[in-house]
Coordinates of C-alpha atoms and ligand atoms in Angstrom, one line a residue:
X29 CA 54.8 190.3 167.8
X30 CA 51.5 189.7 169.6
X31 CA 48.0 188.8 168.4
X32 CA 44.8 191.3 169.1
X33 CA 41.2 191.0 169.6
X34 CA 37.8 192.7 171.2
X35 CA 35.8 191.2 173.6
X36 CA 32.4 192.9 173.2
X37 CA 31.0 192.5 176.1
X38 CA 27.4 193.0 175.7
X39 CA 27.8 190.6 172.8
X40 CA 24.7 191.7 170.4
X41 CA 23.1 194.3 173.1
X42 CA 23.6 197.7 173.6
X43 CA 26.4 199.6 173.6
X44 CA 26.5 203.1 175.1
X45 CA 22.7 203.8 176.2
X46 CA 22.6 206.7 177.4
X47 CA 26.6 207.7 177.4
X48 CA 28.2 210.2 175.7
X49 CA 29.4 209.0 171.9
X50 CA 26.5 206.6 172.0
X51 CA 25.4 207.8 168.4
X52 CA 21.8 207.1 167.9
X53 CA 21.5 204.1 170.3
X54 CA 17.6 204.9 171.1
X55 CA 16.5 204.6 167.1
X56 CA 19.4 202.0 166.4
X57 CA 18.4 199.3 169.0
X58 CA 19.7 195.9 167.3
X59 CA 20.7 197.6 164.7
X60 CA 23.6 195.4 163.6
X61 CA 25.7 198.5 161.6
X62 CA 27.7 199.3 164.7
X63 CA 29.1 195.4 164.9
X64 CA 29.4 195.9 160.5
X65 CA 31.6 198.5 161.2
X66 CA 33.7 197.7 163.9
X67 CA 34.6 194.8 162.0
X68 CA 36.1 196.5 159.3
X69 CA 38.0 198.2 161.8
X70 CA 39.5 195.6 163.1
X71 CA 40.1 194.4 159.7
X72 CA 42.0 197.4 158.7
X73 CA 43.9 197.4 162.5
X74 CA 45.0 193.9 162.1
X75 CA 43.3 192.3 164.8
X76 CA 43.1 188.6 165.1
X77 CA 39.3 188.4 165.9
X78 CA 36.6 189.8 167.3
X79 CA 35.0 188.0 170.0
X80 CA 31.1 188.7 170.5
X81 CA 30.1 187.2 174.6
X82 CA 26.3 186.1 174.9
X83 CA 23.8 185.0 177.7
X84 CA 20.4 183.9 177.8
X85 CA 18.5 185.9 180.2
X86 CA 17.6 189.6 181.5
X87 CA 19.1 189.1 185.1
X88 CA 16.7 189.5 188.5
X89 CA 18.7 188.7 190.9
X90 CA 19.7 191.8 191.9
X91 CA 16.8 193.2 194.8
X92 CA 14.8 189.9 192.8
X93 CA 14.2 192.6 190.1
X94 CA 14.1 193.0 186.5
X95 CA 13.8 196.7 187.4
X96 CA 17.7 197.5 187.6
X97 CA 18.8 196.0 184.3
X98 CA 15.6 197.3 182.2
X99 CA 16.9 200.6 183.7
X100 CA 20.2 200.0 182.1
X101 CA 19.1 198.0 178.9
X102 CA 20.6 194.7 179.8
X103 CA 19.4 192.8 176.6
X104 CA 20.9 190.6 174.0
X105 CA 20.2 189.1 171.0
X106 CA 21.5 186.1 169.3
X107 CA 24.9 186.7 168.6
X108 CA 25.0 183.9 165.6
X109 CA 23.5 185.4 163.2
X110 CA 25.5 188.5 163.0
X111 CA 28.9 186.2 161.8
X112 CA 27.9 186.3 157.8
X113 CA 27.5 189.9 158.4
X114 CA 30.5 190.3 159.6
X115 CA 32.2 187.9 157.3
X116 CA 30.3 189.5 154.3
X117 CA 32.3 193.0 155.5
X118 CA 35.5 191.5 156.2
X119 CA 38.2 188.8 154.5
X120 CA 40.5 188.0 157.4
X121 CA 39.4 188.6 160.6
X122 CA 38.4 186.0 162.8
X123 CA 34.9 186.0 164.0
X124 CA 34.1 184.4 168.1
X125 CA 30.6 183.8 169.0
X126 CA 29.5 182.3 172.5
X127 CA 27.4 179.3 172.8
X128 CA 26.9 178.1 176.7
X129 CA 27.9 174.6 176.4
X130 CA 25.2 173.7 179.0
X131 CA 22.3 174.3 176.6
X132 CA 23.1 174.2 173.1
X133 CA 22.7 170.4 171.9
X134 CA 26.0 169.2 170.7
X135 CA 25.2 168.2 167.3
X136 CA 22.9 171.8 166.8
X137 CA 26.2 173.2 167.8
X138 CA 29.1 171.1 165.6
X139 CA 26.7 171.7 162.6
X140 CA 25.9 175.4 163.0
X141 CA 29.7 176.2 163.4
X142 CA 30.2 173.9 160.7
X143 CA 28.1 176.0 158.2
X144 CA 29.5 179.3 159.5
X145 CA 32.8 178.1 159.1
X146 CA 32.0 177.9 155.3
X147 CA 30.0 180.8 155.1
X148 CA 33.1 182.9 156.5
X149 CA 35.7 180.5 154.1
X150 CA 37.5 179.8 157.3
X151 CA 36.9 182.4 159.9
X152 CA 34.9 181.5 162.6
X153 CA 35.5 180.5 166.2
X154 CA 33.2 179.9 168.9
X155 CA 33.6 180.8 172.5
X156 CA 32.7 177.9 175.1
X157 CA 30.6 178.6 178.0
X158 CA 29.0 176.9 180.9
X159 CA 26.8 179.9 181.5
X160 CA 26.1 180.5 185.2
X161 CA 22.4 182.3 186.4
X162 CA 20.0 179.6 187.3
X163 CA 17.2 182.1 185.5
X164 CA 19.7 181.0 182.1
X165 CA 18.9 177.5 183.2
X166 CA 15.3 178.0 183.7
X167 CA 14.7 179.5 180.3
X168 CA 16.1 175.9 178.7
X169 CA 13.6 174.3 180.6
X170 CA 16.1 173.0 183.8
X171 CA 15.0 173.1 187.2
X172 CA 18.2 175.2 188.6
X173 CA 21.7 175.6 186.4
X174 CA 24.3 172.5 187.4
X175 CA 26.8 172.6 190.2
X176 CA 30.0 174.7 188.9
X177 CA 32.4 171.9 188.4
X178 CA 30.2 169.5 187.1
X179 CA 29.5 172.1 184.4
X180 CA 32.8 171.9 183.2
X181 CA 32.9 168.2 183.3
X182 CA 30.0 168.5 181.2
X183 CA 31.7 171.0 179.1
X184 CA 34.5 168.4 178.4
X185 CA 32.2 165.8 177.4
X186 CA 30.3 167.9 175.1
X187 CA 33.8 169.1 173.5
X188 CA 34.5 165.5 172.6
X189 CA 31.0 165.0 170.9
X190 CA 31.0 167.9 168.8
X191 CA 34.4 167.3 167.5
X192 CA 33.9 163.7 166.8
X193 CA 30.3 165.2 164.6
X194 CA 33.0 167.7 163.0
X195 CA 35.5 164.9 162.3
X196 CA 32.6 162.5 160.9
X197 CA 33.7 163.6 157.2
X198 CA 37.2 162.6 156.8
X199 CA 39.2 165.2 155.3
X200 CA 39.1 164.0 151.5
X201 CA 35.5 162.5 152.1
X202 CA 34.3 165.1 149.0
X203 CA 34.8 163.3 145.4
X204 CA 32.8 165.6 143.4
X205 CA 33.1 163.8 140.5
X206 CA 30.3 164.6 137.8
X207 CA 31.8 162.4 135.3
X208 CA 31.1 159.4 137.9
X209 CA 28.2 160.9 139.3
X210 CA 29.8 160.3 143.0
X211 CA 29.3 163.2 144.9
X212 CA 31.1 161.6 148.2
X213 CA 32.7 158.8 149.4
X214 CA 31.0 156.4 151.7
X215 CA 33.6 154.8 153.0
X216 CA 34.8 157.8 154.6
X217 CA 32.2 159.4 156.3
X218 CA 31.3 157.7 159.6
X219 CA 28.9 157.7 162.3
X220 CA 29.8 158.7 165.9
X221 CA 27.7 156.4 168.0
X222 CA 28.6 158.6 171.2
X223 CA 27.6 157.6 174.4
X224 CA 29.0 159.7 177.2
X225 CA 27.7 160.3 180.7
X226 CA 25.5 163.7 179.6
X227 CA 25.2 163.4 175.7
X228 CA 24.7 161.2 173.2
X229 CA 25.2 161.4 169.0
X230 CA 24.6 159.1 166.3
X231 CA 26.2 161.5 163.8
X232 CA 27.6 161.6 160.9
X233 CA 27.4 165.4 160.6
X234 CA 24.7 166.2 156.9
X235 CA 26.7 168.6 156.3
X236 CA 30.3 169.1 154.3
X237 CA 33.9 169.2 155.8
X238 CA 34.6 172.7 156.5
X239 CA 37.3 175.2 155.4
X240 CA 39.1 175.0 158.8
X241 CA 37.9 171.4 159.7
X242 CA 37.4 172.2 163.3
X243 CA 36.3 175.6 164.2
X244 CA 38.7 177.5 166.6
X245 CA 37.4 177.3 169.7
X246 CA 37.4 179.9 172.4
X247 CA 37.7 179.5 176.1
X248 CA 37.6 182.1 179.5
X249 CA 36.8 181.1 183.0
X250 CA 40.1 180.9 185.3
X251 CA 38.8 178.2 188.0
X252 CA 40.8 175.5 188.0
X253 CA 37.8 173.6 186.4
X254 CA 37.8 176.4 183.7
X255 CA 41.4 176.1 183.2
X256 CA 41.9 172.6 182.8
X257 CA 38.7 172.6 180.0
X258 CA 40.6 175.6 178.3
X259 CA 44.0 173.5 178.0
X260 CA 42.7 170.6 177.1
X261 CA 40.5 172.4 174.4
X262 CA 40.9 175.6 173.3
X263 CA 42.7 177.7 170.5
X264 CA 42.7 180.5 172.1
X265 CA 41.9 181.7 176.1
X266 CA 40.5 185.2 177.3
X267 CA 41.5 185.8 180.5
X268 CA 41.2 188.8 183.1
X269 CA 43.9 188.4 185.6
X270 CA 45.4 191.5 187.5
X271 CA 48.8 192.7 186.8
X272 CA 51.8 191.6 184.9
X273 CA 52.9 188.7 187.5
X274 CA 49.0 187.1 187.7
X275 CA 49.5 187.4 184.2
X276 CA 53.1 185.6 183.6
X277 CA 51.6 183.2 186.3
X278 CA 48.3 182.4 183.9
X279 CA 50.1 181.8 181.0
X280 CA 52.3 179.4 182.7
X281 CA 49.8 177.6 184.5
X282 CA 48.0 177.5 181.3
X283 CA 51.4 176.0 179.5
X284 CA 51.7 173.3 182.2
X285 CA 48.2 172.2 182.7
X286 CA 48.5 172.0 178.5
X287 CA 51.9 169.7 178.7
X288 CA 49.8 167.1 180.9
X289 CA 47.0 167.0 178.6
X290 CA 49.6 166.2 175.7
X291 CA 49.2 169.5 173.9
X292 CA 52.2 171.9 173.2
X293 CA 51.9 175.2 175.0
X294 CA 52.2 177.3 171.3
X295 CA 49.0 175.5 170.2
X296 CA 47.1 177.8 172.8
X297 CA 46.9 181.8 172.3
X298 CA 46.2 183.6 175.7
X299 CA 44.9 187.1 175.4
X300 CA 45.0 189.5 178.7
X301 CA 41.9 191.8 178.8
X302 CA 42.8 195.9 178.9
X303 CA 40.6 198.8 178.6
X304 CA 43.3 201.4 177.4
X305 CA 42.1 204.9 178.1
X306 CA 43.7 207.5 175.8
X307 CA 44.1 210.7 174.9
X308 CA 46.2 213.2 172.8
X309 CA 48.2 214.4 175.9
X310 CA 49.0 212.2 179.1
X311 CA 46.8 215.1 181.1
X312 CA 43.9 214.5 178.9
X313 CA 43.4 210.5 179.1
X314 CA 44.2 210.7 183.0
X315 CA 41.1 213.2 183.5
X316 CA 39.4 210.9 181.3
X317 CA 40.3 207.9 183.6
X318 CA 39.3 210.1 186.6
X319 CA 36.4 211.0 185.7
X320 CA 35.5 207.5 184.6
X321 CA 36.9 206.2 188.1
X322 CA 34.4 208.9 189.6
X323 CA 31.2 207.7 187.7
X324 CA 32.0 204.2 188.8
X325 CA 31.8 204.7 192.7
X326 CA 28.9 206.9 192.4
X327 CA 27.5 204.0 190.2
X328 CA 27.2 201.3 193.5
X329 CA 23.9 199.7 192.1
X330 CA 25.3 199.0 188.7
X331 CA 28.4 197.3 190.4
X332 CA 25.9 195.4 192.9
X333 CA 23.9 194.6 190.2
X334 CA 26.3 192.8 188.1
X335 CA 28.0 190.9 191.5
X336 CA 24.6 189.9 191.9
X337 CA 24.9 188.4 188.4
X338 CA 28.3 187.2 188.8
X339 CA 27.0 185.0 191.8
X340 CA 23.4 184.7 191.9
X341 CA 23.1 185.7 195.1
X342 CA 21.2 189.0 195.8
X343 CA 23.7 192.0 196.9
X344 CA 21.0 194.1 197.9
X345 CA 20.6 192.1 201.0
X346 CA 24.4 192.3 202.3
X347 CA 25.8 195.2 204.6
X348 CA 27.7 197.3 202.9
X349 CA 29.9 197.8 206.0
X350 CA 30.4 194.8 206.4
X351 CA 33.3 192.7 204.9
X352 CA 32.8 190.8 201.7
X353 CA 31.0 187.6 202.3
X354 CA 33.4 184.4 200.8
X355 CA 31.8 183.7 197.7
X356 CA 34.7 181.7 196.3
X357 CA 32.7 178.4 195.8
X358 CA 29.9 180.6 194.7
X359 CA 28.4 178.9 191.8
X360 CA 28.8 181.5 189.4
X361 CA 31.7 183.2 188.0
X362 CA 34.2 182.0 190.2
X363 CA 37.3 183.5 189.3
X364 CA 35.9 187.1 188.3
X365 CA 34.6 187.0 192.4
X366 CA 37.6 186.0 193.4
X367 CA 39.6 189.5 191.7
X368 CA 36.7 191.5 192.7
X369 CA 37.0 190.3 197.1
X370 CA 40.9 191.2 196.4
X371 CA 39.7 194.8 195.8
X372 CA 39.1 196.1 199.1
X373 CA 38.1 195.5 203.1
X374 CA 34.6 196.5 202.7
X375 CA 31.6 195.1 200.3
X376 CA 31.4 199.1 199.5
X377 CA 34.9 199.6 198.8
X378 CA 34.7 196.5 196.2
X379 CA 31.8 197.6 194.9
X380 CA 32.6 201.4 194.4
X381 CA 36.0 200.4 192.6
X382 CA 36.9 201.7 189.1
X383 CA 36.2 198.3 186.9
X384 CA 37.1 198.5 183.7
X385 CA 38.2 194.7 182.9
X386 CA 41.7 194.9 182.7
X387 CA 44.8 193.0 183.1
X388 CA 47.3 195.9 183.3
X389 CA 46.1 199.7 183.7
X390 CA 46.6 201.3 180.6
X391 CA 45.7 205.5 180.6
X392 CA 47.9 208.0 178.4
X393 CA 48.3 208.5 174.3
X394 CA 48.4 205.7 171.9
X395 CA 52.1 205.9 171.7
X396 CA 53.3 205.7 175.1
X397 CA 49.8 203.1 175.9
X398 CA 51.6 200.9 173.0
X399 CA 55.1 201.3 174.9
X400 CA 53.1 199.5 178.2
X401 CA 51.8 196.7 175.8
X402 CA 54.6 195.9 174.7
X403 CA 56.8 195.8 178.0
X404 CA 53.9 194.2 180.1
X405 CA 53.5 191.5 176.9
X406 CA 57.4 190.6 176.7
X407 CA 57.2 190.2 180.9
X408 CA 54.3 187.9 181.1
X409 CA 55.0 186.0 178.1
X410 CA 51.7 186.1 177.3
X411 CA 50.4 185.8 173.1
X412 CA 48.3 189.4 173.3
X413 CA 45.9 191.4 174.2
X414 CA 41.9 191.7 174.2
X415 CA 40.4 195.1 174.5
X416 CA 37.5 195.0 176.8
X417 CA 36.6 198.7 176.3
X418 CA 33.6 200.5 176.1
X419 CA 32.3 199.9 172.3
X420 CA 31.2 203.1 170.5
X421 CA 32.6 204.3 167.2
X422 CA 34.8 206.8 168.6
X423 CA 36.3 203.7 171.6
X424 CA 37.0 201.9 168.4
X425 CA 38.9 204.7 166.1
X426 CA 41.0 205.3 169.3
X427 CA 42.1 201.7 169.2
X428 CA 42.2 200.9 165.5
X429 CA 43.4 204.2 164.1
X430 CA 45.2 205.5 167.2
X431 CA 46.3 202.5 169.2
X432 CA 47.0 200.0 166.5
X433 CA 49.3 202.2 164.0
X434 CA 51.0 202.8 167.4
X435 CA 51.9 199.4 168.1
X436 CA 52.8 198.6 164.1
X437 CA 55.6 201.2 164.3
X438 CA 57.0 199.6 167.3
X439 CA 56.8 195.9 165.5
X440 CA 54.4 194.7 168.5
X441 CA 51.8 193.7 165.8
X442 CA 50.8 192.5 162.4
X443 CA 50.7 194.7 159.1
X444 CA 48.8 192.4 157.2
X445 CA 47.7 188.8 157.2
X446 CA 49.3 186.1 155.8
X447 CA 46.7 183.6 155.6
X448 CA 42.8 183.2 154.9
X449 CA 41.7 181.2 157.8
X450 CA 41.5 182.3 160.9
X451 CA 43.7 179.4 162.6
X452 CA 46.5 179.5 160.2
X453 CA 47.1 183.7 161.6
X454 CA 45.9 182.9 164.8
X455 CA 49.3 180.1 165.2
X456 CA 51.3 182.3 162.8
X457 CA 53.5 184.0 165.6
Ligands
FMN512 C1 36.9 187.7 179.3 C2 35.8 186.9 179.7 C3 34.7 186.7 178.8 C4 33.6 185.9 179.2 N1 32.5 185.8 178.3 C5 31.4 185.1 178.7 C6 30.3 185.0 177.9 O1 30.2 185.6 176.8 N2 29.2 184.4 178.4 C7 29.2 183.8 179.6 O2 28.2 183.2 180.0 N3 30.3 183.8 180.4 C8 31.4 184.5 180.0 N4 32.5 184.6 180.8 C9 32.4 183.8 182.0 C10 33.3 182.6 181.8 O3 33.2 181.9 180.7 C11 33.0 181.6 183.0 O4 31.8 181.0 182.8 C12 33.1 182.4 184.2 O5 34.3 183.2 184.3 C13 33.1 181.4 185.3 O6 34.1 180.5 185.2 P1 35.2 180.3 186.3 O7 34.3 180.0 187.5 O8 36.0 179.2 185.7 O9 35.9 181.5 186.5 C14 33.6 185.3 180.4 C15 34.6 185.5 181.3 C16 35.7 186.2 181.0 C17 36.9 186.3 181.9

């Protein structure tokens, strides 16, 4: 069996504007019923979690412009908020939100997951972050973002503060004893007194030991930087990789790098982005694909316009003729640039690809779409899949009421949940 979860990748911004199954986007702008609803979905299709990404700023680095992503509705809001919703709509599915590492304070951050962790009794993760666009930077009051490396070192440090905050309660720290009149035990709750390089905490967390202790924590970035934070850290690790032997080769570079930090490789769950495209016949969901393939060349601004986001350099100014230039020590996203020069001779070639995020190309009907999971999944050895896919009501009753019943008949994934926190199904299998 493997594990499944949704990366939404215009966290809590807009899904569908102007697109066909949009519903009523215009009137329903941060509306949060569409995220409500998706999460009962997900709920009912047995999905681990639901994972919602976040930035901080309207990007203008394409053509120095806001113009192109007001055009397109490039907006977020803060993803936080939405997890009690959620959690109110939902009992076992695990809820991700991002928080760039870079500028949430650590001990904001240990004590907000903290409460949400109570608030979903045990379901909440949190996706770690360095954030890239110097505008991102900018907005927290930073001169220009930090070099890409020493981001993650950063990352690292700040890891070790907020779980020190989160461990500042020992476990049975909570007496509650009215007869006594002790609500908690002194003895075990402890400062931190952290000192680091980048941050310091006096701690302890006000706050009470959660449900699962530590909230899971989240991790995607495939530099070797990002790697090393996610094996040394995370729970669980997104990652977009292309094919079925980049994939078998992720999951066992994430297994080693874990081994030297001391962890065993099962404590980590690594989940392979797709974008299935389906259909009730074969023909159907491959004209679907084409004619998604076709509105993604003819759409070379939106593709620039997100490279240019990627990077932070401006790919207005490049010829298109010409070949890519090497952006791999780019300060920005370094591994998504790295899959996207593999994609062809020419900066137009790259940048008129089809790019659905996707590990493994996935186009036909549910049933023979599950069939492909499950043979790419036992290949790589990887824990599961993330759906990257478009998000509009009808994207998510293809995967949770066409997909998912799909890949229960074939015993590929759960048909209920065993446990109430999200950690305890997350390391079930
Ligand atoms: C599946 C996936 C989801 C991501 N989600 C976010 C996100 O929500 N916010 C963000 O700032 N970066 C996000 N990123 C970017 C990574 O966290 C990372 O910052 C980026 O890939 C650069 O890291 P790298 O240079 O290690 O590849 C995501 C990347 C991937 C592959």
């Amino acid at each position: 069996m493997f594990h499944m979860g949704w990366f939404l990748g215009m966290g809590f911004g807009v899904y569908g504007w102007n697109q066909p199954w949009s519903g009523n986007v215009a009137s329903d702008i941060a509306n949060p019923q569409l995220f409500v609803d998706m999460a009962t979905s997900l709920e009912r299709a047995g999905f681990d979690y639901m994972m919602l990404e976040d930035s901080s700023v309207i990007p203008d680095i394409y053509g120095g412009s806001l113009e192109h992503s007001l055009k397109v509705g490039v907006v977020r809001h803060d993803p936080m908020p939405l997890v009690p919703l959620l959690a109110a709509a939902t009992s076992k599915l695990g809820i991700v939100a991002t928080a760039a590492t870079t500028f949430y304070p650590p001990f904001l951050a240990a004590r907000l997951m903290n409460t949400l962790d109570h608030i979903t009794k045990g379901r909440v993760g949190v996706n770690l972050v360095t954030a890239s666009p110097h505008a991102a930077a900018q907005n927290y009051g930073l001169d220009k973002h930090v070099e890409h490396d020493l981001r993650y070192e950063m990352a690292d440090e700040w890891v070790q503060v907020v779980k020190a905050l989160w461990d500042s309660w020992e476990p049975d720290a909570l007496i509650m004893d009215e007869e006594r009149g002790i609500f908690a035990d002194h003895n075990k709750v402890h400062r931190v007194d952290f000192e680091g390089q980048f941050y310091k905490s006096r701690g302890p967390l006000n706050t009470v030991p959660s449900p699962q202790g530590r909230p899971i924590i989240c991790q995607a970035g495939g530099s070797a930087a990002g790697r090393n934070f996610g094996a040394k850290h995370a729970d669980t690790i997104i990652a977009a990789v292309v094919g079925v032997e980049e994939m078998k080769a992720y999951r066992d570079d994430i297994s080693e790098r874990m081994i030297s930090f001391g962890r065993k490789p099962t404590d980590v769950k690594v989940l392979f982005l797709i974008s299935p495209i389906m259909g009730d016949t074969e023909g159907e969901a491959q004209a679907k694909a084409d004619r998604m393939a076709a509105a993604q060349a003819a759409n070379l601004e939106g593709n620039l316009a997100a490279m240019s986001y990627f990077t932070s350099m401006d790919f207005s100014k490049f010829d298109l003729d010409a070949p890519m230039p090497d952006l791999s020590k780019n300060n920005g996203h370094q591994s998504t640039m790295n899959d996207y020069a593999k994609s062809g001779p020419t900066l137009r070639e790259i940048a008129s690809k089809h790019r659905t995020v996707e590990s493994i190309p996935l186009v036909g009907t549910p049933e023979s779409v599950s069939v492909q999971m499950g043979e790419a999944m036992e290949y790589a050895g990887g824990d599961g899949f993330l759906i990257g896919s478009p998000v509009t009501r009808k994207s998510i009753t293809e995967v949770c009421d066409g997909l998912a019943p799909a890949l229960r008949r074939r015993g590929l994934i759960r048909s209920s949940y065993s446990y109430d926190h999200f950690r305890d199904n997350l390391l079930e299998f």
